[in-house]
Amino acid sequence: VLVLGLMSGTSADGMDAALVRITGAPPRLRAQLLGSHQAPFPAPVRAAILRLANGAPTRTAELSNLNFLLGQLFARTALEALKKLRVPPRRVALIGSHGQTVFHQGAPARFLGPPVASTLQIGEPAVIAERTGIPTVGDFRVADVAAGGQGAPLVPFVDYLLYRHPRIARVALNIGGIANVTVIPAGAGPGQVLAFDTGPGNMVVDALVSRFTRGRQSFDRGARLARRGRLLPALLDELLAHAYFHKRPPKTCGREQFGASYSERLIAWGRRRRARPEDLLRTATLLTPLAVVDAFHRFVAPRLRAGRRRAIGARPAPPIQLIAAGGGAHNPLIRAQLEAGLRGSGVEVVSSGALGVPEDAKEAFAFALLAYESFHGRPANLPSATGAQHPCLLGKLCRPR
Ligand SMILES: Nc1ncnc2c1ncn2[C@@H]1O[C@H](COP(=O)(O)OP(=O)(O)O)[C@@H](O)[C@H]1O
Ligand SMILES: [Mg+2]
């Protein structure tokens, strides 16, 4: 069947759509990307999303309206994608729409008395189903949170299906607003998959760029600005001392840690030391790959080494593959620093495109698969990744007329 995945991540840069042909069932599920499409959010919509996601006060009316407006925009993006790919909507069996996260608190905290964990993705799936005529699954994260999990990350289920290999250990890295890894030891079962957020991806750099350009640019294409700057070692040391990087996985983070107030502090640091904007940008850009490399050496390599000794005895191990995806995989400075930091560790950095799903389509692709699993009534969270008490059936189905 054909399934369309729709995604917008923490960057809130826009909507990604991926059309996927899927057959079978795990472990022999086959999925092929037929094409993808991207559409940016209109500037005022992006601003509203960022305001909410950064915890600014809002009115219930704004939240409700934004939920429906995003549903309309996702529906339009779905129809545009199908038009571009010349596939009539009636041939598409299902849409899986992640929606836009505006709040995420995976770990319970006291609220009006008892501890509560919660997560909110908006972009009303009923609107998508109505406007496309295609059954739509949305709200994937809540079931996992209800079962005591963090509700994230969910993509590791798909990474495992796509990338598990009997002899090659693989690490799927996604550099979105936040950067995260899925660690799949050679020959691993689903219970041995480790997944966690390594820290900020593009979120901090995006915030700095839009500040320094007074909103004229929303990100540093090709690292053009950061490349003109110099690394500020004192700042980098301070940034890397953040408690999050030292915390043992599984762990997740978001705008709550690395959002507006984090970049405000960074800008204030720069003002006090009269640092040049391009130097701050270079330092913030390098924080992303350095945190990934640090997490790799601290938490990932020990696990993979243990697994590899078991799997292949004394024979020389094939290189570990680090499969890069997400918008940050296009950033040449991030790429170069990743490769430099992992040189000599037996790791080869490859683009997700080389393994079948291009960088920009990877997460939308994943939500097509998660919707397919949901539709067939199969659980699709990995409790080893989310911390849920048990596997869960994810998502809610909206049926069109
Ligand atoms: N050519 C590029 N050069 C540098 N950065 C890029 C490039 N393309 C995308 N990005 C970065 O990737 C971000 C979007 O990545 P994406 O994977 O969509 O993240 P999310 O899942 O959080 O929405 C942009 O905000 C930008 O920072
Ligand atoms: Mg995006």
JSON list of C-alpha atoms in Angstrom, two decimals, residues 123-288:
[
{"chain": "A", "resi": 123, "resn": "GLY", "atom": "CA", "xyz": [-2.18, 19.88, 13.44]},
{"chain": "A", "resi": 124, "resn": "GLU", "atom": "CA", "xyz": [-5.65, 18.37, 13.69]},
{"chain": "A", "resi": 125, "resn": "PRO", "atom": "CA", "xyz": [-5.68, 14.98, 11.88]},
{"chain": "A", "resi": 126, "resn": "ALA", "atom": "CA", "xyz": [-9.47, 15.18, 11.41]},
{"chain": "A", "resi": 127, "resn": "VAL", "atom": "CA", "xyz": [-8.88, 18.20, 9.17]},
{"chain": "A", "resi": 128, "resn": "ILE", "atom": "CA", "xyz": [-6.22, 16.32, 7.20]},
{"chain": "A", "resi": 129, "resn": "ALA", "atom": "CA", "xyz": [-8.55, 13.34, 6.72]},
{"chain": "A", "resi": 130, "resn": "GLU", "atom": "CA", "xyz": [-11.44, 15.58, 5.67]},
{"chain": "A", "resi": 131, "resn": "ARG", "atom": "CA", "xyz": [-9.44, 17.65, 3.20]},
{"chain": "A", "resi": 132, "resn": "THR", "atom": "CA", "xyz": [-7.48, 14.82, 1.61]},
{"chain": "A", "resi": 133, "resn": "GLY", "atom": "CA", "xyz": [-10.15, 12.11, 1.81]},
{"chain": "A", "resi": 134, "resn": "ILE", "atom": "CA", "xyz": [-7.44, 9.82, 3.19]},
{"chain": "A", "resi": 135, "resn": "PRO", "atom": "CA", "xyz": [-7.66, 8.08, 6.60]},
{"chain": "A", "resi": 136, "resn": "THR", "atom": "CA", "xyz": [-5.17, 9.83, 8.85]},
{"chain": "A", "resi": 137, "resn": "VAL", "atom": "CA", "xyz": [-3.35, 8.64, 11.93]},
{"chain": "A", "resi": 138, "resn": "GLY", "atom": "CA", "xyz": [-2.11, 11.36, 14.29]},
{"chain": "A", "resi": 139, "resn": "ASP", "atom": "CA", "xyz": [-1.18, 11.80, 17.94]},
{"chain": "A", "resi": 140, "resn": "PHE", "atom": "CA", "xyz": [1.46, 9.10, 18.03]},
{"chain": "A", "resi": 141, "resn": "ARG", "atom": "CA", "xyz": [3.22, 10.02, 21.23]},
{"chain": "A", "resi": 142, "resn": "VAL", "atom": "CA", "xyz": [0.46, 10.09, 23.83]},
{"chain": "A", "resi": 143, "resn": "ALA", "atom": "CA", "xyz": [-0.05, 6.33, 24.20]},
{"chain": "A", "resi": 144, "resn": "ASP", "atom": "CA", "xyz": [3.61, 5.86, 25.09]},
{"chain": "A", "resi": 145, "resn": "VAL", "atom": "CA", "xyz": [3.45, 8.66, 27.67]},
{"chain": "A", "resi": 146, "resn": "ALA", "atom": "CA", "xyz": [0.27, 7.14, 29.09]},
{"chain": "A", "resi": 147, "resn": "ALA", "atom": "CA", "xyz": [2.22, 3.89, 29.54]},
{"chain": "A", "resi": 148, "resn": "GLY", "atom": "CA", "xyz": [4.93, 5.60, 31.56]},
{"chain": "A", "resi": 149, "resn": "GLY", "atom": "CA", "xyz": [7.27, 6.29, 28.63]},
{"chain": "A", "resi": 150, "resn": "GLN", "atom": "CA", "xyz": [8.80, 9.60, 27.55]},
{"chain": "A", "resi": 151, "resn": "GLY", "atom": "CA", "xyz": [6.74, 9.50, 24.33]},
{"chain": "A", "resi": 152, "resn": "ALA", "atom": "CA", "xyz": [10.02, 9.94, 22.52]},
{"chain": "A", "resi": 153, "resn": "PRO", "atom": "CA", "xyz": [11.97, 8.95, 20.60]},
{"chain": "A", "resi": 154, "resn": "LEU", "atom": "CA", "xyz": [9.64, 6.97, 18.30]},
{"chain": "A", "resi": 155, "resn": "VAL", "atom": "CA", "xyz": [11.77, 6.85, 15.16]},
{"chain": "A", "resi": 156, "resn": "PRO", "atom": "CA", "xyz": [14.12, 4.16, 16.60]},
{"chain": "A", "resi": 157, "resn": "PHE", "atom": "CA", "xyz": [11.45, 1.54, 15.82]},
{"chain": "A", "resi": 158, "resn": "VAL", "atom": "CA", "xyz": [11.82, 2.48, 12.16]},
{"chain": "A", "resi": 159, "resn": "ASP", "atom": "CA", "xyz": [15.61, 2.83, 12.38]},
{"chain": "A", "resi": 160, "resn": "TYR", "atom": "CA", "xyz": [15.72, -0.70, 13.70]},
{"chain": "A", "resi": 161, "resn": "LEU", "atom": "CA", "xyz": [13.60, -2.04, 10.82]},
{"chain": "A", "resi": 162, "resn": "LEU", "atom": "CA", "xyz": [15.66, -0.13, 8.25]},
{"chain": "A", "resi": 163, "resn": "TYR", "atom": "CA", "xyz": [19.18, -0.45, 9.53]},
{"chain": "A", "resi": 164, "resn": "ARG", "atom": "CA", "xyz": [19.67, -3.57, 11.68]},
{"chain": "A", "resi": 165, "resn": "HIS", "atom": "CA", "xyz": [22.47, -5.68, 10.29]},
{"chain": "A", "resi": 166, "resn": "PRO", "atom": "CA", "xyz": [23.93, -9.03, 11.36]},
{"chain": "A", "resi": 167, "resn": "ARG", "atom": "CA", "xyz": [27.55, -7.85, 11.25]},
{"chain": "A", "resi": 168, "resn": "ILE", "atom": "CA", "xyz": [27.57, -4.05, 11.06]},
{"chain": "A", "resi": 169, "resn": "ALA", "atom": "CA", "xyz": [26.85, -1.89, 14.08]},
{"chain": "A", "resi": 170, "resn": "ARG", "atom": "CA", "xyz": [24.94, 1.21, 13.06]},
{"chain": "A", "resi": 171, "resn": "VAL", "atom": "CA", "xyz": [24.12, 4.52, 14.64]},
{"chain": "A", "resi": 172, "resn": "ALA", "atom": "CA", "xyz": [21.32, 6.53, 13.05]},
{"chain": "A", "resi": 173, "resn": "LEU", "atom": "CA", "xyz": [21.87, 10.22, 13.74]},
{"chain": "A", "resi": 174, "resn": "ASN", "atom": "CA", "xyz": [19.16, 12.78, 13.08]},
{"chain": "A", "resi": 175, "resn": "ILE", "atom": "CA", "xyz": [20.11, 16.43, 13.29]},
{"chain": "A", "resi": 176, "resn": "GLY", "atom": "CA", "xyz": [16.88, 18.38, 13.49]},
{"chain": "A", "resi": 177, "resn": "GLY", "atom": "CA", "xyz": [16.21, 21.13, 16.03]},
{"chain": "A", "resi": 178, "resn": "ILE", "atom": "CA", "xyz": [17.49, 18.59, 18.52]},
{"chain": "A", "resi": 179, "resn": "ALA", "atom": "CA", "xyz": [20.00, 15.90, 17.59]},
{"chain": "A", "resi": 180, "resn": "ASN", "atom": "CA", "xyz": [19.34, 12.30, 18.46]},
{"chain": "A", "resi": 181, "resn": "VAL", "atom": "CA", "xyz": [20.87, 8.89, 17.91]},
{"chain": "A", "resi": 182, "resn": "THR", "atom": "CA", "xyz": [19.56, 5.34, 17.58]},
{"chain": "A", "resi": 183, "resn": "VAL", "atom": "CA", "xyz": [22.25, 2.81, 18.40]},
{"chain": "A", "resi": 184, "resn": "ILE", "atom": "CA", "xyz": [21.80, -0.61, 16.80]},
{"chain": "A", "resi": 185, "resn": "PRO", "atom": "CA", "xyz": [24.53, -3.09, 17.72]},
{"chain": "A", "resi": 186, "resn": "ALA", "atom": "CA", "xyz": [25.41, -5.74, 15.11]},
{"chain": "A", "resi": 187, "resn": "GLY", "atom": "CA", "xyz": [22.87, -8.55, 15.28]},
{"chain": "A", "resi": 188, "resn": "ALA", "atom": "CA", "xyz": [20.79, -6.71, 17.92]},
{"chain": "A", "resi": 189, "resn": "GLY", "atom": "CA", "xyz": [17.26, -7.62, 18.88]},
{"chain": "A", "resi": 190, "resn": "PRO", "atom": "CA", "xyz": [14.76, -4.76, 19.34]},
{"chain": "A", "resi": 191, "resn": "GLY", "atom": "CA", "xyz": [15.37, -4.82, 23.10]},
{"chain": "A", "resi": 192, "resn": "GLN", "atom": "CA", "xyz": [19.05, -3.95, 22.63]},
{"chain": "A", "resi": 193, "resn": "VAL", "atom": "CA", "xyz": [18.43, -0.72, 20.77]},
{"chain": "A", "resi": 194, "resn": "LEU", "atom": "CA", "xyz": [19.58, 2.36, 22.66]},
{"chain": "A", "resi": 195, "resn": "ALA", "atom": "CA", "xyz": [18.25, 5.77, 21.66]},
{"chain": "A", "resi": 196, "resn": "PHE", "atom": "CA", "xyz": [18.61, 9.22, 23.12]},
{"chain": "A", "resi": 197, "resn": "ASP", "atom": "CA", "xyz": [18.90, 12.91, 22.31]},
{"chain": "A", "resi": 198, "resn": "THR", "atom": "CA", "xyz": [22.51, 14.06, 22.25]},
{"chain": "A", "resi": 199, "resn": "GLY", "atom": "CA", "xyz": [21.59, 17.73, 22.75]},
{"chain": "A", "resi": 200, "resn": "PRO", "atom": "CA", "xyz": [20.86, 20.67, 20.48]},
{"chain": "A", "resi": 201, "resn": "GLY", "atom": "CA", "xyz": [20.86, 20.12, 16.72]},
{"chain": "A", "resi": 202, "resn": "ASN", "atom": "CA", "xyz": [20.12, 23.28, 14.73]},
{"chain": "A", "resi": 203, "resn": "MET", "atom": "CA", "xyz": [17.89, 24.94, 17.29]},
{"chain": "A", "resi": 204, "resn": "VAL", "atom": "CA", "xyz": [20.47, 27.22, 18.88]},
{"chain": "A", "resi": 205, "resn": "VAL", "atom": "CA", "xyz": [22.12, 28.25, 15.61]},
{"chain": "A", "resi": 206, "resn": "ASP", "atom": "CA", "xyz": [18.72, 28.96, 14.03]},
{"chain": "A", "resi": 207, "resn": "ALA", "atom": "CA", "xyz": [17.81, 31.22, 16.96]},
{"chain": "A", "resi": 208, "resn": "LEU", "atom": "CA", "xyz": [21.13, 33.09, 16.79]},
{"chain": "A", "resi": 209, "resn": "VAL", "atom": "CA", "xyz": [20.92, 33.56, 13.02]},
{"chain": "A", "resi": 210, "resn": "SER", "atom": "CA", "xyz": [17.42, 34.93, 13.12]},
{"chain": "A", "resi": 211, "resn": "ARG", "atom": "CA", "xyz": [18.49, 37.30, 15.90]},
{"chain": "A", "resi": 212, "resn": "PHE", "atom": "CA", "xyz": [21.69, 38.51, 14.21]},
{"chain": "A", "resi": 213, "resn": "THR", "atom": "CA", "xyz": [19.97, 38.99, 10.83]},
{"chain": "A", "resi": 214, "resn": "ARG", "atom": "CA", "xyz": [16.89, 40.59, 12.48]},
{"chain": "A", "resi": 215, "resn": "GLY", "atom": "CA", "xyz": [14.71, 37.82, 11.10]},
{"chain": "A", "resi": 216, "resn": "ARG", "atom": "CA", "xyz": [15.95, 38.08, 7.51]},
{"chain": "A", "resi": 217, "resn": "GLN", "atom": "CA", "xyz": [17.44, 34.59, 7.71]},
{"chain": "A", "resi": 218, "resn": "SER", "atom": "CA", "xyz": [16.04, 31.71, 9.70]},
{"chain": "A", "resi": 219, "resn": "PHE", "atom": "CA", "xyz": [19.07, 29.42, 9.41]},
{"chain": "A", "resi": 220, "resn": "ASP", "atom": "CA", "xyz": [22.72, 29.43, 8.36]},
{"chain": "A", "resi": 221, "resn": "ARG", "atom": "CA", "xyz": [22.56, 27.87, 4.90]},
{"chain": "A", "resi": 222, "resn": "GLY", "atom": "CA", "xyz": [25.80, 26.06, 4.09]},
{"chain": "A", "resi": 223, "resn": "ALA", "atom": "CA", "xyz": [27.23, 27.44, 7.38]},
{"chain": "A", "resi": 224, "resn": "ARG", "atom": "CA", "xyz": [28.10, 30.58, 5.43]},
{"chain": "A", "resi": 225, "resn": "LEU", "atom": "CA", "xyz": [27.99, 32.81, 8.51]},
{"chain": "A", "resi": 226, "resn": "ALA", "atom": "CA", "xyz": [29.58, 30.39, 10.98]},
{"chain": "A", "resi": 227, "resn": "ARG", "atom": "CA", "xyz": [32.42, 29.69, 8.57]},
{"chain": "A", "resi": 228, "resn": "ARG", "atom": "CA", "xyz": [33.51, 33.31, 8.80]},
{"chain": "A", "resi": 229, "resn": "GLY", "atom": "CA", "xyz": [33.88, 33.06, 12.56]},
{"chain": "A", "resi": 230, "resn": "ARG", "atom": "CA", "xyz": [36.36, 31.54, 14.97]},
{"chain": "A", "resi": 231, "resn": "LEU", "atom": "CA", "xyz": [35.72, 29.02, 17.70]},
{"chain": "A", "resi": 232, "resn": "LEU", "atom": "CA", "xyz": [35.51, 30.54, 21.19]},
{"chain": "A", "resi": 233, "resn": "PRO", "atom": "CA", "xyz": [37.11, 27.87, 23.42]},
{"chain": "A", "resi": 234, "resn": "ALA", "atom": "CA", "xyz": [36.02, 29.47, 26.70]},
{"chain": "A", "resi": 235, "resn": "LEU", "atom": "CA", "xyz": [32.40, 29.53, 25.56]},
{"chain": "A", "resi": 236, "resn": "LEU", "atom": "CA", "xyz": [32.58, 26.01, 24.19]},
{"chain": "A", "resi": 237, "resn": "ASP", "atom": "CA", "xyz": [33.87, 24.69, 27.52]},
{"chain": "A", "resi": 238, "resn": "GLU", "atom": "CA", "xyz": [31.02, 26.41, 29.32]},
{"chain": "A", "resi": 239, "resn": "LEU", "atom": "CA", "xyz": [28.47, 25.02, 26.89]},
{"chain": "A", "resi": 240, "resn": "LEU", "atom": "CA", "xyz": [29.81, 21.48, 27.10]},
{"chain": "A", "resi": 241, "resn": "ALA", "atom": "CA", "xyz": [29.66, 21.64, 30.91]},
{"chain": "A", "resi": 242, "resn": "HIS", "atom": "CA", "xyz": [25.82, 21.64, 30.72]},
{"chain": "A", "resi": 243, "resn": "ALA", "atom": "CA", "xyz": [24.47, 18.90, 32.98]},
{"chain": "A", "resi": 244, "resn": "TYR", "atom": "CA", "xyz": [22.46, 17.39, 30.12]},
{"chain": "A", "resi": 245, "resn": "PHE", "atom": "CA", "xyz": [25.55, 16.12, 28.31]},
{"chain": "A", "resi": 246, "resn": "HIS", "atom": "CA", "xyz": [26.71, 14.24, 31.39]},
{"chain": "A", "resi": 247, "resn": "LYS", "atom": "CA", "xyz": [23.39, 12.58, 32.11]},
{"chain": "A", "resi": 248, "resn": "ARG", "atom": "CA", "xyz": [23.27, 8.90, 31.22]},
{"chain": "A", "resi": 249, "resn": "PRO", "atom": "CA", "xyz": [20.85, 7.81, 28.48]},
{"chain": "A", "resi": 250, "resn": "PRO", "atom": "CA", "xyz": [18.03, 7.16, 27.84]},
{"chain": "A", "resi": 251, "resn": "LYS", "atom": "CA", "xyz": [17.30, 10.92, 27.95]},
{"chain": "A", "resi": 252, "resn": "THR", "atom": "CA", "xyz": [15.41, 13.44, 25.86]},
{"chain": "A", "resi": 253, "resn": "CYS", "atom": "CA", "xyz": [15.59, 17.20, 25.57]},
{"chain": "A", "resi": 254, "resn": "GLY", "atom": "CA", "xyz": [13.89, 20.02, 23.70]},
{"chain": "A", "resi": 255, "resn": "ARG", "atom": "CA", "xyz": [13.19, 23.74, 23.77]},
{"chain": "A", "resi": 256, "resn": "GLU", "atom": "CA", "xyz": [12.76, 23.34, 27.52]},
{"chain": "A", "resi": 257, "resn": "GLN", "atom": "CA", "xyz": [16.58, 23.01, 27.77]},
{"chain": "A", "resi": 258, "resn": "PHE", "atom": "CA", "xyz": [17.91, 24.52, 24.54]},
{"chain": "A", "resi": 259, "resn": "GLY", "atom": "CA", "xyz": [15.18, 26.92, 23.45]},
{"chain": "A", "resi": 260, "resn": "ALA", "atom": "CA", "xyz": [14.82, 30.70, 23.59]},
{"chain": "A", "resi": 261, "resn": "SER", "atom": "CA", "xyz": [16.19, 31.26, 27.08]},
{"chain": "A", "resi": 262, "resn": "TYR", "atom": "CA", "xyz": [19.28, 29.17, 26.33]},
{"chain": "A", "resi": 263, "resn": "SER", "atom": "CA", "xyz": [20.11, 31.22, 23.23]},
{"chain": "A", "resi": 264, "resn": "GLU", "atom": "CA", "xyz": [19.36, 34.43, 25.14]},
{"chain": "A", "resi": 265, "resn": "ARG", "atom": "CA", "xyz": [21.99, 33.43, 27.70]},
{"chain": "A", "resi": 266, "resn": "LEU", "atom": "CA", "xyz": [24.42, 32.74, 24.88]},
{"chain": "A", "resi": 267, "resn": "ILE", "atom": "CA", "xyz": [23.81, 36.13, 23.33]},
{"chain": "A", "resi": 268, "resn": "ALA", "atom": "CA", "xyz": [24.26, 37.78, 26.74]},
{"chain": "A", "resi": 269, "resn": "TRP", "atom": "CA", "xyz": [27.57, 35.93, 27.16]},
{"chain": "A", "resi": 270, "resn": "GLY", "atom": "CA", "xyz": [28.67, 37.30, 23.80]},
{"chain": "A", "resi": 271, "resn": "ARG", "atom": "CA", "xyz": [27.65, 40.83, 24.74]},
{"chain": "A", "resi": 272, "resn": "ARG", "atom": "CA", "xyz": [29.62, 40.72, 28.00]},
{"chain": "A", "resi": 273, "resn": "ARG", "atom": "CA", "xyz": [32.77, 39.54, 26.22]},
{"chain": "A", "resi": 274, "resn": "ARG", "atom": "CA", "xyz": [32.22, 41.64, 23.11]},
{"chain": "A", "resi": 275, "resn": "ALA", "atom": "CA", "xyz": [32.30, 38.49, 21.00]},
{"chain": "A", "resi": 276, "resn": "ARG", "atom": "CA", "xyz": [31.59, 38.78, 17.28]},
{"chain": "A", "resi": 277, "resn": "PRO", "atom": "CA", "xyz": [28.30, 37.25, 16.13]},
{"chain": "A", "resi": 278, "resn": "GLU", "atom": "CA", "xyz": [30.05, 34.96, 13.64]},
{"chain": "A", "resi": 279, "resn": "ASP", "atom": "CA", "xyz": [32.27, 33.62, 16.44]},
{"chain": "A", "resi": 280, "resn": "LEU", "atom": "CA", "xyz": [29.21, 32.83, 18.55]},
{"chain": "A", "resi": 281, "resn": "LEU", "atom": "CA", "xyz": [27.64, 31.17, 15.53]},
{"chain": "A", "resi": 282, "resn": "ARG", "atom": "CA", "xyz": [30.66, 29.03, 14.81]},
{"chain": "A", "resi": 283, "resn": "THR", "atom": "CA", "xyz": [30.86, 27.95, 18.44]},
{"chain": "A", "resi": 284, "resn": "ALA", "atom": "CA", "xyz": [27.14, 27.16, 18.64]},
{"chain": "A", "resi": 285, "resn": "THR", "atom": "CA", "xyz": [27.36, 25.23, 15.36]},
{"chain": "A", "resi": 286, "resn": "LEU", "atom": "CA", "xyz": [30.28, 23.14, 16.58]},
{"chain": "A", "resi": 287, "resn": "LEU", "atom": "CA", "xyz": [28.51, 22.37, 19.85]},
{"chain": "A", "resi": 288, "resn": "THR", "atom": "CA", "xyz": [26.18, 20.03, 17.93]}
]
